CSV table of C-alpha atoms in Angstrom, one decimal:
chain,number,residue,atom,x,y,z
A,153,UNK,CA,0.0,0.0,0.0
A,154,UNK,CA,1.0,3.6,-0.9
A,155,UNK,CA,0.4,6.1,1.9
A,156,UNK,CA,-0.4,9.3,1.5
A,157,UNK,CA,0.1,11.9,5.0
A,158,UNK,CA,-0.6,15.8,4.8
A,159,UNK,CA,2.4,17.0,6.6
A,160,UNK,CA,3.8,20.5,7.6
A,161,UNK,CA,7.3,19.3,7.0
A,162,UNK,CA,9.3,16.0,5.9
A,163,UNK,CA,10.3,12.2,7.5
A,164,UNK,CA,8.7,10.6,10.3
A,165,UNK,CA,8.8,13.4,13.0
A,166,UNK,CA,6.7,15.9,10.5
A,167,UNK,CA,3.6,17.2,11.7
A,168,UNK,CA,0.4,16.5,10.5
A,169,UNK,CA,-1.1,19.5,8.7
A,170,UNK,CA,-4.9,19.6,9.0
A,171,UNK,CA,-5.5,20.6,5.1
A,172,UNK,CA,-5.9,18.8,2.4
A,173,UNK,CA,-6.0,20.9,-0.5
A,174,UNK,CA,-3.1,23.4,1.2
A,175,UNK,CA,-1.4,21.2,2.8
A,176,UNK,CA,2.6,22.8,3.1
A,177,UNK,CA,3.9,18.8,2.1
A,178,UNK,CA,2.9,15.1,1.3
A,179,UNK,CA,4.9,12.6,2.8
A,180,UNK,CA,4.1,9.8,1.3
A,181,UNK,CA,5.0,5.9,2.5
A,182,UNK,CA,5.7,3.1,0.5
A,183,UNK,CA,4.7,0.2,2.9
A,184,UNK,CA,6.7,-2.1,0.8
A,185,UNK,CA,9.8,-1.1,0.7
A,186,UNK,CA,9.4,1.7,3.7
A,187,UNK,CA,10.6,4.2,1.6
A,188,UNK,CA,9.7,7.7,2.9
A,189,UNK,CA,8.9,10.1,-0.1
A,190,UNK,CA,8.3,14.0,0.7
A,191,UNK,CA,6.8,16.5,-1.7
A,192,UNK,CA,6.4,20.3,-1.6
A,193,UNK,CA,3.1,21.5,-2.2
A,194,UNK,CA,3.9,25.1,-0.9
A,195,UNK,CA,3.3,25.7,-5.2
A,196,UNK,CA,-0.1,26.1,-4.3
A,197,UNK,CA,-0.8,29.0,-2.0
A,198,UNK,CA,0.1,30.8,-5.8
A,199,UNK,CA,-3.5,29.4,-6.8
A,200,UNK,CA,-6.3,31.1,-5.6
A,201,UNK,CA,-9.2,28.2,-6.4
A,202,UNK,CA,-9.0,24.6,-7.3
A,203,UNK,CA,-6.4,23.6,-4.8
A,204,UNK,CA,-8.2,20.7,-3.6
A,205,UNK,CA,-8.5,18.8,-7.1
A,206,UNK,CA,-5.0,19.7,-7.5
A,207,UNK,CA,-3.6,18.1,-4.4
A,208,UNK,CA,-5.8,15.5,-4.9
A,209,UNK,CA,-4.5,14.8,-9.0
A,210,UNK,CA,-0.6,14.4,-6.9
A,211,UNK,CA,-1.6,12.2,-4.6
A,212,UNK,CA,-3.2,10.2,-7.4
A,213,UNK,CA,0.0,10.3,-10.2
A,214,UNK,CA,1.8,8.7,-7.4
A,215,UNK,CA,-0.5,5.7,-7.2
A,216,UNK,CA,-1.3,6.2,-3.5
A,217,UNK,CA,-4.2,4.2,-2.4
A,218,UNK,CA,-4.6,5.4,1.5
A,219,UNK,CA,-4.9,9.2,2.2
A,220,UNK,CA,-4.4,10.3,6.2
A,221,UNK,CA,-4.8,13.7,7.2
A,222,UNK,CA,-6.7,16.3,9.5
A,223,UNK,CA,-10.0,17.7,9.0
A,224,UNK,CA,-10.3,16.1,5.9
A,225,UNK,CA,-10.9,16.9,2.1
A,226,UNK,CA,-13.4,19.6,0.6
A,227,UNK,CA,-16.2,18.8,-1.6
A,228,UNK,CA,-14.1,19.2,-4.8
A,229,UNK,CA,-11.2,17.4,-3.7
A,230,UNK,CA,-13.4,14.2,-2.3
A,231,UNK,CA,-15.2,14.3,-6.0
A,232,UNK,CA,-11.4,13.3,-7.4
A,233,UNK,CA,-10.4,11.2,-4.3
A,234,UNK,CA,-12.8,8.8,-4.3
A,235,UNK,CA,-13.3,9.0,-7.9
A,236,UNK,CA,-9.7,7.1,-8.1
A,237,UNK,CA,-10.8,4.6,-5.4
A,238,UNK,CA,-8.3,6.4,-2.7
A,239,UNK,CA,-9.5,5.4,1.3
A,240,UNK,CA,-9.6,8.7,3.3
A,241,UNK,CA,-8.5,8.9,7.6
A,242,UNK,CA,-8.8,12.0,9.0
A,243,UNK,CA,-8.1,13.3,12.7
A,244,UNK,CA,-4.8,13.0,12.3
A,245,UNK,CA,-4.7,16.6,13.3
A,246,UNK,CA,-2.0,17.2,16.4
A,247,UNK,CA,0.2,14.0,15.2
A,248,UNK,CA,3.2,13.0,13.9
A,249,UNK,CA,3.4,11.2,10.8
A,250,UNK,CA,4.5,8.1,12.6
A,251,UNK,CA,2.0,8.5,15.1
A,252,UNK,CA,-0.8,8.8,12.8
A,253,UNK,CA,0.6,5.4,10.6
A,254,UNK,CA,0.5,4.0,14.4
A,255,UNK,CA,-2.7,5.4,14.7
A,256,UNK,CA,-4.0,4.3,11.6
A,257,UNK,CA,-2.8,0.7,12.1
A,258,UNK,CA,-4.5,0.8,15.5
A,259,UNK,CA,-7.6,1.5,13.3
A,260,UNK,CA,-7.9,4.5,15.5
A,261,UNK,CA,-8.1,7.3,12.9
A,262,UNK,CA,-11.8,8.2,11.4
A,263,UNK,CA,-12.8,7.4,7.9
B,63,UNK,CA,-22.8,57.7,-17.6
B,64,UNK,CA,-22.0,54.8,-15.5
B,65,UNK,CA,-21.4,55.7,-11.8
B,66,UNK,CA,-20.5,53.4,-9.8
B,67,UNK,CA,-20.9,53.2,-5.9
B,68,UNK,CA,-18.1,51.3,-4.1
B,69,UNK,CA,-16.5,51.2,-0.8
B,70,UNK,CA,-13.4,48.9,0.4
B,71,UNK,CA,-15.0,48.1,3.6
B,72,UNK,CA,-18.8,46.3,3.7
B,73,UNK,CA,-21.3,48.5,5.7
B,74,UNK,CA,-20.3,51.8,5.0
B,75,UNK,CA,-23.4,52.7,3.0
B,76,UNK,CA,-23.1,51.7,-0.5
B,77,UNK,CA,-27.0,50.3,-0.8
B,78,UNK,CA,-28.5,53.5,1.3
B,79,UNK,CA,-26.6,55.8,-1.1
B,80,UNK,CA,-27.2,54.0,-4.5
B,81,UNK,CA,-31.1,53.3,-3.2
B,82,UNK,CA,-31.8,57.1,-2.4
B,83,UNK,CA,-29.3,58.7,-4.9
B,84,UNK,CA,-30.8,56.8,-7.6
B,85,UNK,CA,-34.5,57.7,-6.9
B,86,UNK,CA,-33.3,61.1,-5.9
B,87,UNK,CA,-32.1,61.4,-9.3
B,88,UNK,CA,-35.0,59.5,-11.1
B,89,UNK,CA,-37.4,62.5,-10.2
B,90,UNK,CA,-35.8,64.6,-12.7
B,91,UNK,CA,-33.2,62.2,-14.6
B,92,UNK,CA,-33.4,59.1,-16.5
B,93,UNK,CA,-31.7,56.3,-14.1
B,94,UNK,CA,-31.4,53.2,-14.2
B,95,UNK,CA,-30.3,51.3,-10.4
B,96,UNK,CA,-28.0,48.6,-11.3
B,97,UNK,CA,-27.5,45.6,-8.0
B,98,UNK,CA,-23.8,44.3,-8.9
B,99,UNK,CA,-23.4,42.9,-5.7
B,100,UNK,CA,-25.0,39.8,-7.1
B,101,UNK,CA,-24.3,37.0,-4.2
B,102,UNK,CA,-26.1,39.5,-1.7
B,103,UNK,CA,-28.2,42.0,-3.5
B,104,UNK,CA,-30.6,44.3,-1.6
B,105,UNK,CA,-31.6,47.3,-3.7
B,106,UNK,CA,-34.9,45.3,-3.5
B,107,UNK,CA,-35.0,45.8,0.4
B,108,UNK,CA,-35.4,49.7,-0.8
B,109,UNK,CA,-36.6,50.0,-3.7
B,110,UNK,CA,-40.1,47.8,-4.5
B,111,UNK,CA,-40.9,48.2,-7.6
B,112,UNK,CA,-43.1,45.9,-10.0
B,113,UNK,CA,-41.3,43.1,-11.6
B,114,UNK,CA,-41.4,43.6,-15.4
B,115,UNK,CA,-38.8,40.7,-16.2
B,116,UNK,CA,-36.9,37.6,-15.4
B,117,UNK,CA,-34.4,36.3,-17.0
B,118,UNK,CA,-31.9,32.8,-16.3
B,119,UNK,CA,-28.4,33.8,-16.9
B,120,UNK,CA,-26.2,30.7,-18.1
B,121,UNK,CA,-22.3,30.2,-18.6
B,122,UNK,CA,-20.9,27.6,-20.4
B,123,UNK,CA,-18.4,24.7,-19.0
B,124,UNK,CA,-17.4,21.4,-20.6
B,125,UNK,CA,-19.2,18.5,-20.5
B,126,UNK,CA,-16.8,15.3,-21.4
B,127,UNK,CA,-18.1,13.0,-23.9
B,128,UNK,CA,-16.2,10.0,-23.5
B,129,UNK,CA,-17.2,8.3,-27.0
B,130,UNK,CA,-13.8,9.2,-28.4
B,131,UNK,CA,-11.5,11.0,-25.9
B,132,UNK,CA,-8.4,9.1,-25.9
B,133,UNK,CA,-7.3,10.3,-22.7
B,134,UNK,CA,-4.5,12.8,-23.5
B,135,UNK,CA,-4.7,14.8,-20.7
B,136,UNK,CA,-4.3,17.9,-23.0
B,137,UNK,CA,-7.6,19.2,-21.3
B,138,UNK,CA,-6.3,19.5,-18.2
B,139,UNK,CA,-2.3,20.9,-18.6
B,140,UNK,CA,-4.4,23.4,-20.5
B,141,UNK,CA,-6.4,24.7,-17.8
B,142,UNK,CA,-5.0,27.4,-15.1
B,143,UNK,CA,-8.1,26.6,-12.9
B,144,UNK,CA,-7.7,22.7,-12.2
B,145,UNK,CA,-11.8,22.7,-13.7
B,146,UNK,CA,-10.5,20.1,-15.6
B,147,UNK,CA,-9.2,16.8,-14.3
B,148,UNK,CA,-7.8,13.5,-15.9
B,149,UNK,CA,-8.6,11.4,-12.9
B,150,UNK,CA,-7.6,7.4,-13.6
B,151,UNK,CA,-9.5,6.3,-17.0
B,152,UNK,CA,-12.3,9.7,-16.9
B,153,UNK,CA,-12.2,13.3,-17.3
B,154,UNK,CA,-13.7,15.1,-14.3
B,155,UNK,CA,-15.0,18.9,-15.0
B,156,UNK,CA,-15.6,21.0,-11.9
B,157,UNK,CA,-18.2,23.8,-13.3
B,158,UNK,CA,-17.7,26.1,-9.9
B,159,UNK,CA,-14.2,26.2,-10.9
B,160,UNK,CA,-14.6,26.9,-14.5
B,161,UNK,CA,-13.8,30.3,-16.0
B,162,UNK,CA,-15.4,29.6,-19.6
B,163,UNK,CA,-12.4,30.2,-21.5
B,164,UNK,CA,-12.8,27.2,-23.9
B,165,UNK,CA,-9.2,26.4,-24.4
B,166,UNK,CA,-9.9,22.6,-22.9
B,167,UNK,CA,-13.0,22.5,-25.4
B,168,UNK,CA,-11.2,24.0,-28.3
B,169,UNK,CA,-8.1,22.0,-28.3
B,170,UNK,CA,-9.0,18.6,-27.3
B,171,UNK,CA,-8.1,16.8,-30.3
B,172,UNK,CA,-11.3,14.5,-30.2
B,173,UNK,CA,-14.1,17.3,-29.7
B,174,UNK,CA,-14.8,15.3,-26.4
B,175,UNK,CA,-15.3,18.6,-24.5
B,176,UNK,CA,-18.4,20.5,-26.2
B,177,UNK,CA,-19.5,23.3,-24.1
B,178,UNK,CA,-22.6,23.6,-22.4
B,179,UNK,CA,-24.8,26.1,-20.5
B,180,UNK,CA,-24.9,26.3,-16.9
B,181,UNK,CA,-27.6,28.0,-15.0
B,182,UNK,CA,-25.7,30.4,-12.2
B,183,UNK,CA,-28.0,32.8,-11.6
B,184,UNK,CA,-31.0,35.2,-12.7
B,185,UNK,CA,-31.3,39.1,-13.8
B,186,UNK,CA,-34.4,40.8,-12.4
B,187,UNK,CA,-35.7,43.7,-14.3
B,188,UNK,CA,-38.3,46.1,-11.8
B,189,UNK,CA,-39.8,48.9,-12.5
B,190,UNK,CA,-40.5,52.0,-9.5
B,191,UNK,CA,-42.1,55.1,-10.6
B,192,UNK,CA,-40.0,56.2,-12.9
B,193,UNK,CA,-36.7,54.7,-11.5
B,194,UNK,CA,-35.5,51.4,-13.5
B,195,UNK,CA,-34.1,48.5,-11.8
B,196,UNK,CA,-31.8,45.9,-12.5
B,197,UNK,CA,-30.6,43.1,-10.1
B,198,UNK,CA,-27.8,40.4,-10.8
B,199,UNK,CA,-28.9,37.4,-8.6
B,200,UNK,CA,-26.6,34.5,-8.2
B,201,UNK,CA,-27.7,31.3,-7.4
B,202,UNK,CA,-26.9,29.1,-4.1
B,203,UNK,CA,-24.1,27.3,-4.4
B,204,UNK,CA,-22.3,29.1,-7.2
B,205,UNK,CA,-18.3,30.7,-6.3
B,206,UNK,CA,-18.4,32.7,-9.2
B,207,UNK,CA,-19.9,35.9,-9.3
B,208,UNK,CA,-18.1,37.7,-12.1
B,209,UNK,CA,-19.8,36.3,-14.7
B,210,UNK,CA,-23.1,37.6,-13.4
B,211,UNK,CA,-21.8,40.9,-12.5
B,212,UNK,CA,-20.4,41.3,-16.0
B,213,UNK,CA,-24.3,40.3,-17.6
B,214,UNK,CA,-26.3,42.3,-15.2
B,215,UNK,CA,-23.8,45.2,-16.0
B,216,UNK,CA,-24.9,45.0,-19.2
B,217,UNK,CA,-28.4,44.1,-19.2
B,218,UNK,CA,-29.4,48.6,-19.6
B,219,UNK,CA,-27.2,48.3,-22.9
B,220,UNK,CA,-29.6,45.6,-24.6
B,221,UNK,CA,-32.8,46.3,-22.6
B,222,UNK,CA,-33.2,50.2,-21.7
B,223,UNK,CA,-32.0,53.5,-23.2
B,224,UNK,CA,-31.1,55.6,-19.9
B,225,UNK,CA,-28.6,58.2,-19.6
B,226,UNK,CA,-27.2,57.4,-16.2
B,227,UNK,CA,-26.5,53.8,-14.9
B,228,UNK,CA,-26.1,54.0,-10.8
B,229,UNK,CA,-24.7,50.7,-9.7
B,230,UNK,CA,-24.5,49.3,-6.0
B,231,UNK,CA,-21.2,47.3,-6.1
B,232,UNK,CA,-19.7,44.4,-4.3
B,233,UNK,CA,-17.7,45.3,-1.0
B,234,UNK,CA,-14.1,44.7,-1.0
B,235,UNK,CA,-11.2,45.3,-3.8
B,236,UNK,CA,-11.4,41.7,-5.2
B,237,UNK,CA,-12.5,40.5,-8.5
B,238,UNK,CA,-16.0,41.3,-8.0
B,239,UNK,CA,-15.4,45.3,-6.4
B,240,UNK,CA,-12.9,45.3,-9.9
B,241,UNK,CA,-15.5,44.2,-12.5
B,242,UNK,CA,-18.1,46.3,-10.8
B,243,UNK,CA,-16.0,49.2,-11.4
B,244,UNK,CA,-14.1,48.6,-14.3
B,245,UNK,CA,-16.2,50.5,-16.9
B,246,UNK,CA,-17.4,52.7,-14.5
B,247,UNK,CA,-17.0,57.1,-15.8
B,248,UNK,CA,-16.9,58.2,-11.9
B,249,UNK,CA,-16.8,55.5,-9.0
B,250,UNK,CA,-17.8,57.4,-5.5
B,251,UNK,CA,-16.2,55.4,-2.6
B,252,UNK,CA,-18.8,55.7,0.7
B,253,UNK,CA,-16.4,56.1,3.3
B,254,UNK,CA,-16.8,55.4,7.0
B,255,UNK,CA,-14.7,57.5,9.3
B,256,UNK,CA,-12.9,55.2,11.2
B,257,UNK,CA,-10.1,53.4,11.6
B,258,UNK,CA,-11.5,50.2,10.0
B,259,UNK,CA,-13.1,52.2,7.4
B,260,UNK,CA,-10.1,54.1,6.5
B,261,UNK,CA,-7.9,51.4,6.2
B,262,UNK,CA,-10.0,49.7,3.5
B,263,UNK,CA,-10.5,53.2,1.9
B,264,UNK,CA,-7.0,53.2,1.3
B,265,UNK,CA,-7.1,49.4,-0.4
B,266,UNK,CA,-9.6,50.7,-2.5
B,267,UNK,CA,-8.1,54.2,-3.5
B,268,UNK,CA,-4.9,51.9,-4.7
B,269,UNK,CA,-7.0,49.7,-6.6
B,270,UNK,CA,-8.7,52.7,-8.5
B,271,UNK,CA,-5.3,54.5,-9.0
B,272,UNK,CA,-4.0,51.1,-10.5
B,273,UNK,CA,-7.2,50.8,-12.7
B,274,UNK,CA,-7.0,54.7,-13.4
B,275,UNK,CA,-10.7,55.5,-12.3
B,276,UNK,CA,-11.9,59.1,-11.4
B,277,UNK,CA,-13.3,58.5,-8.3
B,278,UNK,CA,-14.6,61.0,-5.8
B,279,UNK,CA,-15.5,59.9,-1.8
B,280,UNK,CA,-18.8,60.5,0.1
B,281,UNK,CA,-18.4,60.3,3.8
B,282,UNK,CA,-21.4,58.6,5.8
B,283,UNK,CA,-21.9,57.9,9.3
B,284,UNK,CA,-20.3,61.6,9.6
B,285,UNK,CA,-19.9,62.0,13.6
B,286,UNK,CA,-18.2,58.5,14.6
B,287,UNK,CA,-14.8,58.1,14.8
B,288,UNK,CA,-12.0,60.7,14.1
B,289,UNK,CA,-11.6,62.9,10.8
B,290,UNK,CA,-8.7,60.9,10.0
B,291,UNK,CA,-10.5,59.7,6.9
B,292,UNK,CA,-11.3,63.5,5.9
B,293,UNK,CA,-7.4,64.4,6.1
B,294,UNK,CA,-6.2,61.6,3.8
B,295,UNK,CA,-8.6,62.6,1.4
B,296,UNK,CA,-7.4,65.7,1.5
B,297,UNK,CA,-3.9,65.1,1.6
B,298,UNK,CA,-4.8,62.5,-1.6
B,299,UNK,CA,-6.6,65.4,-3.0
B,300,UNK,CA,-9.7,63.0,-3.5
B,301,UNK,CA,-12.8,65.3,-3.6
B,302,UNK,CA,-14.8,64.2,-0.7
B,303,UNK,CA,-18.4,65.6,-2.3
B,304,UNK,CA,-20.8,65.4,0.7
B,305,UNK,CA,-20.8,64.1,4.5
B,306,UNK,CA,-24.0,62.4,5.5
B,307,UNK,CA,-24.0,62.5,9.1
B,308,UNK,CA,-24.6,59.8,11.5
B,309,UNK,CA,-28.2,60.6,12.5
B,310,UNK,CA,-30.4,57.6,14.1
B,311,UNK,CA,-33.6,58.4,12.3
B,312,UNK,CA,-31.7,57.5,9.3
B,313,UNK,CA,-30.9,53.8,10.7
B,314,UNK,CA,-34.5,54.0,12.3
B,315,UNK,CA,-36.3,54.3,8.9
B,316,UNK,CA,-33.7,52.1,6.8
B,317,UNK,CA,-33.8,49.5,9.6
B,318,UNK,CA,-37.8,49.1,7.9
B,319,UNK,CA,-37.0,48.9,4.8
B,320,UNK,CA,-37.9,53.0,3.8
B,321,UNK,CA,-36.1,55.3,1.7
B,322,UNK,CA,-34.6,58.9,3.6
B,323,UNK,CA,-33.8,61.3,1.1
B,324,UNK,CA,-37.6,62.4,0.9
B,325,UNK,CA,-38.1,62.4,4.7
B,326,UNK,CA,-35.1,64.5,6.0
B,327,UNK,CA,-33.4,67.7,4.2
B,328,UNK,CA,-30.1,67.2,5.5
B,329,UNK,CA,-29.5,63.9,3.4
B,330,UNK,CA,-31.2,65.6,0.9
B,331,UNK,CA,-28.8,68.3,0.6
B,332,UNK,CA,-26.4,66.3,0.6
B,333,UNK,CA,-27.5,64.0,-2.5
B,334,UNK,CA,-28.2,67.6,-4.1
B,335,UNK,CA,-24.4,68.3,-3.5
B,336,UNK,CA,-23.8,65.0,-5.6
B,337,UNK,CA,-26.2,66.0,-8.0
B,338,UNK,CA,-24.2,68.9,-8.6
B,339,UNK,CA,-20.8,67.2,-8.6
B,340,UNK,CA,-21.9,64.6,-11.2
B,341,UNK,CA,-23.4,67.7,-13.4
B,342,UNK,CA,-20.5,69.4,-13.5
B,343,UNK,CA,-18.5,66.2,-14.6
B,344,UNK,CA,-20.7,66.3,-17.4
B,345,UNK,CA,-22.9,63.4,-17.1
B,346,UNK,CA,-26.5,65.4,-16.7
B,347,UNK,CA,-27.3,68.0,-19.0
């Protein structure tokens, strides 16, 4: 499974940010192999609308199939999620992105 | 003549000036009372006249037909709103987020994208004494108000030969306040003398500047707050053209709904004061 975690910041310790659409990063985990992969998506404070489908067209080039983040996607953003089949987990607010894949494995995270 | 009333800040008094200016002006001119402020109008609150037409306003967005789209992607790396999505094996087209601009339409390479209308909203035509009125009104649920702003704006051209067009504008200096004003001859800023009201005076008077509008300031609510809003406009040597003052019959009769100008001479001075300013720019003759 391909993880995807809205982050403020990059590796393990980064904090969950509670955006979707503006999140500042996407860490995203590669159970697999365990591989850690972090992208900037500070590119899209420059766009005033559509951030949501944007975000939400990344996480989908990179094949993820799990999305964990804070308060969730907008109404835009959810159309394209779960139009590619991605599971959302949100109230990973306050956490760290290896608390939240903790979390997540605990199945304590919302969906 | 297109005048357009404006402010920066919201609640300084753009609907009580553009309500009683423009049936001021009605008894003697021909006017027509244009509500840009299309996700909120309420000229209607004021003015209640008899509906003589409705019209639905439409814009066009893409529809995907998927008979022969090959999935490209063109569609999307074209668009600079993200409307357009290649999500997996469909195209997904986000009409809120849509700008009309057709490029996704006319360069898909298939013809999978033909345009179609979208309701957003409605045009109101009314009719009070002799006083026309026109209202943009956009529907629930639709971000963009532009588009309505820019039809409503132009409804008098198609529909009604008057001389002056007064238009209640959206608050703020974003792209609803700039397509409000954009065409306008003179935009008069209602200004609010206070801190708060000041400071988005000055947001304003830099957009205008920047769009190279004359513009000209009315003060309301005269008698709160400082006259630091009076010295900037002097020290910008922006005509301030009248001062209503803050008086709470005014707020008692607009609080039901009621017009002032013909209840209390001191606004009605003050509109004559307008009056004379926009005379003398050469609108009335």
């Amino acid at each position: 499974m391909k993880i995807a975690f809205t982050t403020k910041g990059e590796g393990w310790d980064a904090v969950i940010d509670p955006r979707f659409g503006r999140t500042e990063y996407l860490v995203i985990l590669d159970e697999e192999s365990g591989i850690l992969e972090a992208i900037d998506n500070s590119g899209v404070s420059e766009h005033a609308h559509g951030a949501g489908p944007m975000t939400a067209q990344l996480i989908i080039e990179k094949n993820v199939q799990i999305l964990i983040t804070g308060n969730g996607p907008g109404g835009n953003a959810e159309r394209v999620i779960s139009a590619a089949g991605i599971k959302t987990f949100t109230g990973a607010g306050e956490m760290t992105v290896k608390q939240a894949y903790e979390a997540y494995k605990e199945n304590k995270l919302k969906t | 003549m297109k005048i357009a009333i404006a402010s920066g800040k919201g609640g300084t008094g753009k609907t009580f000036l553009s309500t009683n200016l423009s049936a001021f002006l009605s008894e003697t001119e021909p006017v027509v009372l244009i509500d840009l402020d299309v996700e909120e109008p309420n000229t209607g609150l004021f003015i209640k006249g008899d509906l003589i037409k409705t019209e639905n306003v439409f814009k066009p967005v893409p529809e995907w037909d998927r008979t022969n789209c090959t999935l490209c992607g063109k569609c999307q790396s074209v668009c600079n709103f993200h409307a357009v999505l290649k999500v997996k094996d469909a195209i997904m087209v986000f009409p809120e987020l849509c700008h009309s601009c057709y490029a996704c339409s006319e360069l898909c390479p298939e013809g999978s994208l033909p345009m179609k209308n979208e309701k957003i909203g409605i045009i109101n035509h009314y009719k009070y004494k002799e006083l026309d009125h026109v209202e943009g009104k956009l529907d629930i649920g639709q971000e963009q108000a532009v588009p309505l702003i820019a039809l409503t704006n132009d409804f008098p051209a198609s529909h009604l030969q008057k001389v002056i067009k007064i238009c209640d504008c959206p608050p703020g200096t974003a792209c609803p306040a700039v397509e409000s004003v954009k065409d306008a001859d003179l935009v008069i800023l209602t200004a609010e003398p206070t801190p708060f009201g000041l400071h988005d005076l000055k947001l304003m008077v830099k957009s205008l500047i920047i769009l190279k509008k004359k513009f000209a300031v009315v003060i309301n609510k005269w008698g709160v707050g400082n006259d630091d809003t009076l010295r900037y406009c002097e020290n910008m040597n922006i005509p301030v053209i009248a001062k209503i003052n803050n008086d709470r019959r005014i707020a008692e009769e607009y609080s039901t709904g009621n017009l002032v100008y013909d209840k209390f001479d001191f606004v009605r001075s003050e509109l004559e004061k307008i009056k004379k300013y926009i005379t003398d720019s050469g609108a009335l003759i």
